[in-house]
Short mmCIF file of C-alpha atoms in Angstrom, two decimals:
data_model
loop_
_atom_site.label_atom_id
_atom_site.label_comp_id
_atom_site.label_asym_id
_atom_site.label_seq_id
_atom_site.Cartn_x
_atom_site.Cartn_y
_atom_site.Cartn_z
CA MET S 13 68.33 81.53 108.41
CA PRO S 14 66.12 84.18 106.22
CA ALA S 15 66.38 83.23 102.42
CA LYS S 16 68.12 86.38 101.66
CA THR S 17 71.14 85.68 103.81
CA GLU S 18 71.65 82.10 102.44
CA LYS S 19 71.55 83.42 98.90
CA LYS S 20 74.17 85.85 99.48
CA LEU S 21 76.54 83.38 101.43
CA ALA S 22 76.01 81.19 98.44
CA ASP S 23 77.02 84.13 96.10
CA LEU S 24 80.29 84.52 98.23
CA PHE S 25 80.92 80.86 97.92
CA HIS S 26 80.43 80.72 94.27
CA ASP S 27 82.91 83.79 93.43
CA GLY S 28 85.35 82.21 95.96
CA LEU S 29 85.07 78.82 94.07
CA ARG S 30 85.47 80.57 90.61
CA ASP S 31 88.38 82.47 92.10
CA ILE S 32 90.53 79.49 93.31
CA TYR S 33 89.59 77.52 90.17
CA TYR S 34 91.17 80.13 88.21
CA ALA S 35 94.18 80.31 90.59
CA GLU S 36 94.78 76.46 90.65
CA ARG S 37 94.72 76.45 86.80
CA LYS S 38 96.95 79.38 86.54
CA LEU S 39 99.38 77.38 88.97
CA LEU S 40 99.00 74.35 86.76
CA LYS S 41 100.89 76.44 83.84
CA ALA S 42 103.22 78.13 86.29
CA LEU S 43 104.63 75.21 88.18
CA PRO S 44 106.30 73.36 85.29
CA LYS S 45 108.18 76.76 84.43
CA MET S 46 109.28 77.05 88.16
CA ALA S 47 110.35 73.35 87.97
CA ARG S 48 112.53 73.94 84.89
CA GLY S 49 114.02 77.16 86.32
CA ALA S 50 114.98 75.67 89.78
CA GLU S 51 118.76 74.92 90.41
CA SER S 52 118.23 72.01 93.10
CA PRO S 53 117.16 68.73 92.08
CA ASP S 54 115.06 68.42 95.34
CA LEU S 55 113.09 71.91 94.59
CA LYS S 56 112.47 70.75 90.86
CA ALA S 57 111.18 67.45 92.11
CA ALA S 58 108.97 69.53 94.82
CA PHE S 59 107.66 71.52 92.05
CA GLU S 60 106.80 68.56 89.90
CA LYS S 61 105.33 66.73 92.65
CA HIS S 62 103.15 69.87 93.52
CA ARG S 63 102.12 70.26 89.97
CA ASP S 64 100.80 66.53 89.76
CA GLU S 65 98.87 67.50 93.21
CA THR S 66 97.50 70.50 91.48
CA GLU S 67 95.82 68.24 88.90
CA GLY S 68 94.13 66.44 91.71
CA HIS S 69 92.98 70.03 93.24
CA VAL S 70 91.33 71.01 89.96
CA ASP S 71 89.39 67.67 89.91
CA ARG S 72 88.28 68.16 93.41
CA LEU S 73 87.05 71.67 92.61
CA GLN S 74 85.10 70.33 89.82
CA GLN S 75 83.31 68.02 92.18
CA VAL S 76 82.67 70.92 94.43
CA PHE S 77 80.99 72.70 91.60
CA GLU S 78 79.07 69.79 90.86
CA ILE S 79 77.74 69.47 94.61
CA PHE S 80 77.14 72.93 94.29
CA GLY S 81 75.05 72.59 91.13
CA LYS S 82 77.03 75.01 88.86
CA ARG S 83 79.15 74.72 85.93
CA ALA S 84 82.93 74.90 86.56
CA GLN S 85 84.14 78.19 85.58
CA GLY S 86 86.90 80.48 86.65
CA LYS S 87 86.87 83.99 87.41
CA ASN S 88 89.76 86.43 86.91
CA CYS S 89 91.86 86.75 90.03
CA PRO S 90 94.10 89.73 90.31
CA ALA S 91 95.89 88.49 93.67
CA ILE S 92 97.07 85.18 92.00
CA ASP S 93 98.01 86.96 88.88
CA GLY S 94 100.21 89.28 90.93
CA ILE S 95 101.89 86.36 92.82
CA VAL S 96 102.51 84.52 89.67
CA GLU S 97 103.90 87.58 88.22
CA GLU S 98 106.16 88.36 90.84
CA GLY S 99 107.44 84.67 90.50
CA GLU S 100 108.26 85.15 86.66
CA GLU S 101 110.27 88.17 87.84
CA ILE S 102 112.46 86.28 90.23
CA LEU S 103 113.05 83.63 87.47
CA ASP S 104 114.09 86.23 84.85
CA GLU S 105 116.06 88.41 87.43
CA PHE S 106 117.84 85.77 89.46
CA LYS S 107 118.61 83.30 86.51
CA GLY S 108 122.20 81.86 87.15
CA SER S 109 122.36 83.29 90.51
CA ARG S 110 122.39 81.01 93.55
CA ALA S 111 119.93 82.92 95.28
CA LEU S 112 117.46 81.79 92.46
CA ASP S 113 116.00 78.94 94.49
CA ALA S 114 115.50 80.90 97.65
CA GLY S 115 113.52 83.29 95.48
CA LEU S 116 111.51 80.73 93.81
CA ILE S 117 110.60 79.16 97.01
CA ALA S 118 109.40 82.79 98.40
CA ALA S 119 107.21 83.04 95.64
CA ALA S 120 105.66 79.32 95.72
CA GLN S 121 104.95 79.82 99.45
CA ALA S 122 103.09 83.21 98.62
CA ALA S 123 101.01 81.13 96.17
CA GLU S 124 100.47 78.34 98.83
CA HIS S 125 99.44 81.08 101.35
CA TYR S 126 96.97 82.40 99.12
CA GLU S 127 95.34 79.13 98.55
CA ILE S 128 95.67 78.27 102.18
CA THR S 129 93.38 81.11 103.15
CA ARG S 130 91.07 80.82 100.31
CA TYR S 131 90.40 76.83 100.93
CA GLY S 132 90.01 77.70 104.63
CA THR S 133 87.26 80.22 104.01
CA LEU S 134 85.53 78.10 101.30
CA LYS S 135 85.52 74.87 103.74
CA ARG S 136 84.03 77.06 106.41
CA TRP S 137 81.50 78.39 104.11
CA ALA S 138 80.59 74.94 102.63
CA ARG S 139 79.89 73.79 106.23
CA GLU S 140 77.69 76.66 106.67
CA LEU S 141 75.55 76.17 103.71
CA GLY S 142 75.35 72.35 104.55
CA MET S 143 77.54 70.85 101.83
CA ASP S 144 79.46 68.56 104.15
CA ASP S 145 80.96 66.69 101.19
CA ALA S 146 82.10 69.85 99.72
CA ALA S 147 83.74 70.67 102.83
CA ARG S 148 85.46 67.46 103.03
CA LEU S 149 87.01 67.78 99.51
CA LEU S 150 88.09 71.27 100.12
CA ASP S 151 89.73 70.21 103.56
CA GLN S 152 91.89 67.47 101.72
CA THR S 153 93.36 70.04 99.23
CA LEU S 154 93.67 72.43 102.35
CA GLY S 155 95.76 69.73 103.86
CA GLU S 156 97.97 69.20 100.76
CA GLU S 157 98.70 73.00 100.48
CA ALA S 158 99.64 73.18 103.95
CA LYS S 159 102.02 70.34 103.56
CA THR S 160 103.73 71.78 100.65
CA ASP S 161 104.21 75.09 102.37
CA GLU S 162 105.80 73.15 105.21
CA ALA S 163 107.96 70.92 102.57
CA LEU S 164 108.93 74.23 100.85
CA SER S 165 110.20 75.62 104.24
CA ARG S 166 112.22 72.66 105.11
CA LEU S 167 113.85 72.94 101.57
CA ALA S 168 114.68 76.60 102.32
CA GLU S 169 116.50 75.80 105.53
CA THR S 170 118.29 72.74 104.46
CA ALA S 171 119.44 74.90 101.36
CA ALA S 172 120.67 77.75 103.83
CA ASN S 173 122.35 75.28 106.13
CA GLN S 174 124.23 73.51 103.45
CA LYS S 175 125.67 76.79 102.23
CA ALA S 176 126.50 77.87 105.55
CA ALA S 177 128.40 74.82 106.48
CA MET I 17 129.69 82.10 101.26
CA PRO I 18 130.95 83.42 98.23
CA ALA I 19 130.51 87.15 97.59
CA LYS I 20 128.04 86.69 94.72
CA THR I 21 125.62 84.67 96.39
CA GLU I 22 125.55 87.28 99.44
CA LYS I 23 124.90 89.95 97.25
CA LYS I 24 122.29 88.07 95.52
CA LEU I 25 120.50 87.01 98.72
CA ALA I 26 120.78 90.71 99.89
CA ASP I 27 118.89 91.75 96.66
CA LEU I 28 116.13 89.22 97.14
CA PHE I 29 115.90 90.58 100.94
CA HIS I 30 116.05 94.26 99.64
CA ASP I 31 113.24 93.48 97.30
CA GLY I 32 111.21 91.51 99.53
CA LEU I 33 111.22 94.59 102.09
CA ARG I 34 110.11 96.98 99.69
CA ASP I 35 107.35 94.74 98.71
CA ILE I 36 105.85 94.49 102.19
CA TYR I 37 106.51 97.95 103.14
CA TYR I 38 104.42 98.78 100.25
CA ALA I 39 101.67 96.16 101.34
CA GLU I 40 101.53 97.56 104.78
CA ARG I 41 100.92 100.88 103.71
CA LYS I 42 98.31 99.86 101.12
CA LEU I 43 96.62 98.20 104.11
CA LEU I 44 96.89 101.12 106.28
CA LYS I 45 94.57 102.96 103.82
CA ALA I 46 92.53 99.88 103.16
CA LEU I 47 91.76 99.05 106.91
CA PRO I 48 89.86 102.21 107.91
CA LYS I 49 87.32 101.61 104.88
CA MET I 50 86.84 97.85 105.99
CA ALA I 51 86.24 99.03 109.66
CA ARG I 52 83.55 101.59 108.30
CA GLY I 53 82.00 99.04 106.04
CA ALA I 54 81.84 96.07 108.60
CA GLU I 55 78.53 95.40 110.13
CA SER I 56 79.38 93.76 113.52
CA PRO I 57 80.88 95.99 116.11
CA ASP I 58 83.12 93.33 117.13
CA LEU I 59 84.39 93.16 113.37
CA LYS I 60 84.74 96.96 113.27
CA ALA I 61 86.84 96.74 116.48
CA ALA I 62 89.11 94.10 115.10
CA PHE I 63 89.83 96.05 111.87
CA GLU I 64 90.42 99.38 113.78
CA LYS I 65 92.78 97.40 116.38
CA HIS I 66 94.59 95.89 113.28
CA ARG I 67 94.92 99.37 111.65
CA ASP I 68 96.61 100.59 115.02
CA GLU I 69 99.03 97.43 114.72
CA THR I 70 99.69 98.03 111.08
CA GLU I 71 101.07 101.61 112.19
CA GLY I 72 103.73 99.77 114.45
CA HIS I 73 104.53 97.28 111.55
CA VAL I 74 105.42 100.14 109.11
CA ASP I 75 107.69 101.54 111.84
CA ARG I 76 109.60 98.30 112.45
CA LEU I 77 110.05 98.09 108.76
CA GLN I 78 111.67 101.44 108.80
CA GLN I 79 114.10 99.93 111.64
CA VAL I 80 114.71 96.95 109.53
CA PHE I 81 115.63 99.31 106.37
CA GLU I 82 117.83 101.29 108.84
CA ILE I 83 119.66 98.06 110.09
CA PHE I 84 119.80 96.95 106.41
CA GLY I 85 121.46 100.19 105.61
CA LYS I 86 118.90 101.39 102.90
CA ARG I 87 116.10 104.14 102.67
CA ALA I 88 112.79 102.97 103.55
CA GLN I 89 111.12 102.79 100.03
CA GLY I 90 108.07 100.91 98.93
CA LYS I 91 108.00 98.80 95.59
CA ASN I 92 104.66 98.04 93.81
CA CYS I 93 103.24 94.69 94.62
CA PRO I 94 100.79 93.52 92.26
CA ALA I 95 99.68 90.70 94.93
CA ILE I 96 98.35 92.93 97.71
CA ASP I 97 97.27 95.45 94.88
CA GLY I 98 94.99 92.37 93.96
CA ILE I 99 93.63 91.36 97.27
CA VAL I 100 92.80 94.84 98.02
CA GLU I 101 90.95 95.22 94.90
CA GLU I 102 89.03 92.11 95.69
CA GLY I 103 88.08 93.37 99.12
CA GLU I 104 86.86 96.58 97.75
CA GLU I 105 84.72 94.49 95.06
CA ILE I 106 83.08 92.61 98.35
CA LEU I 107 82.38 96.11 100.15
CA ASP I 108 80.75 97.28 97.09
CA GLU I 109 78.82 94.09 95.93
CA PHE I 110 77.74 92.99 99.22
CA LYS I 111 76.86 96.43 100.79
CA GLY I 112 73.73 95.87 102.79
CA SER I 113 73.87 92.02 102.73
CA ARG I 114 74.05 89.98 105.97
CA ALA I 115 76.94 87.95 104.43
CA LEU I 116 79.19 91.34 103.95
CA ASP I 117 80.99 90.58 106.99
CA ALA I 118 81.94 87.17 106.10
CA GLY I 119 83.20 88.46 102.72
CA LEU I 120 85.19 91.24 104.55
CA ILE I 121 86.79 88.60 106.91
CA ALA I 122 87.72 86.38 103.96
CA ALA I 123 89.35 89.31 102.33
CA ALA I 124 91.28 90.58 105.54
CA GLN I 125 92.49 86.82 106.11
CA ALA I 126 93.82 86.89 102.56
CA ALA I 127 95.87 90.00 103.18
CA GLU I 128 97.18 88.57 106.44
CA HIS I 129 98.26 85.16 104.99
CA TYR I 130 100.22 87.33 102.19
CA GLU I 131 101.93 89.07 105.03
CA ILE I 132 102.40 85.88 106.74
CA THR I 133 104.27 84.34 104.04
CA ARG I 134 106.19 87.57 103.33
CA TYR I 135 107.41 88.00 106.91
CA GLY I 136 108.27 84.13 107.35
CA THR I 137 110.62 84.55 104.22
CA LEU I 138 112.15 87.85 105.34
CA LYS I 139 112.93 86.74 108.73
CA ARG I 140 114.59 83.44 107.29
CA TRP I 141 116.68 85.64 104.91
CA ALA I 142 117.53 88.25 107.77
CA ARG I 143 119.04 85.20 109.84
CA GLU I 144 121.04 83.92 106.59
CA LEU I 145 122.32 87.21 106.20
CA GLY I 146 123.38 87.63 109.84
CA MET I 147 121.07 90.22 110.74
CA ASP I 148 119.63 88.98 113.98
CA ASP I 149 117.99 92.09 115.04
CA ALA I 150 116.19 92.60 112.00
CA ALA I 151 114.97 89.00 112.13
CA ARG I 152 113.60 89.64 115.74
CA LEU I 153 111.53 92.69 114.64
CA LEU I 154 110.09 90.80 111.56
CA ASP I 155 109.25 87.84 113.73
CA GLN I 156 107.56 90.18 116.07
CA THR I 157 105.21 91.44 113.23
CA LEU I 158 104.74 87.92 111.99
CA GLY I 159 103.40 86.95 115.52
CA GLU I 160 100.87 89.67 115.40
CA GLU I 161 99.79 88.87 111.87
CA ALA I 162 99.29 85.24 112.76
CA LYS I 163 97.27 86.39 115.66
CA THR I 164 95.03 88.76 113.71
CA ASP I 165 94.35 85.80 111.08
CA GLU I 166 93.20 83.49 114.39
CA ALA I 167 91.06 86.29 115.57
CA LEU I 168 89.45 86.80 112.15
CA SER I 169 88.75 82.82 112.19
CA ARG I 170 87.18 83.06 115.56
CA LEU I 171 84.84 86.11 114.50
CA ALA I 172 83.75 84.06 111.62
CA GLU I 173 82.83 81.06 113.49
CA THR I 174 81.12 83.05 116.03
CA ALA I 175 79.10 84.74 113.47
CA ALA I 176 78.13 81.73 111.67
CA ASN I 177 77.20 79.85 115.10
CA GLN I 178 75.05 83.08 115.93
CA LYS I 179 73.19 83.11 112.89
CA ALA I 180 72.59 79.27 113.10
CA ALA I 181 71.23 79.41 116.53
#
């Protein structure tokens, strides 16, 4: 591979890493608000559990920055800002409504999918750049994000079935 | 289900529908730019094909608005604005670089995942609200978005393997 290509893929990787580092730290602040706002104890617990996992994700990203030889540093990410903003609107507009939890689940799943796509891409690039240890760390987080997304889908289905019963 | 809950879930559905309607129309404008920017003929073709599919998605959303009894109307969606903005930055910053396509694929997959999560949620809510025809239309689009995401992953892997060979 010519040096120029390698450098540029490394630039993409660095930007992507900074983007998701910012996103994870933003979610670390947003998740406790969502846990406080949620009506159902199961959803509260799911948000609290995911907040704790998110601390681990930030840790892993710091390890990836180290492997990559760069200082851990975020980069403003308008996509996650928009997703969190939409979640805050739901907290505000649906407060006291029985549909609040459905809205919070939707907002959280949008955040999970943003992370799933970003971690999937970063894992691919880490492998292409020959950083297999970094790829493994990114893959661990990717697995946890996918599980959280599935757990949220199950909570949404259960809540809907209970209401219908 | 008490009337209040039904109304509120319908509100969530309406907001979500307006959000994705805005997002699809935004992507309808962004995809031709990405097709023009892409280096590889396969990626160009993938973006062009998805632009055509996106026209069909807008059509289906108009049908869902009709089933729901509301005028088709978008609602500003900061999340997709952020995703498209990040894609435009890549077009700009990686022009002429062999990593451009990798960056464009990542940007497009972020958009796909945003749509996948929103269509998944809307399909669930349509069913809960008893709109099975709407749920079917939303599910058709969901399937196409998921296939596009997979096709983009394959293009990324193929490109990486060709470069490594």
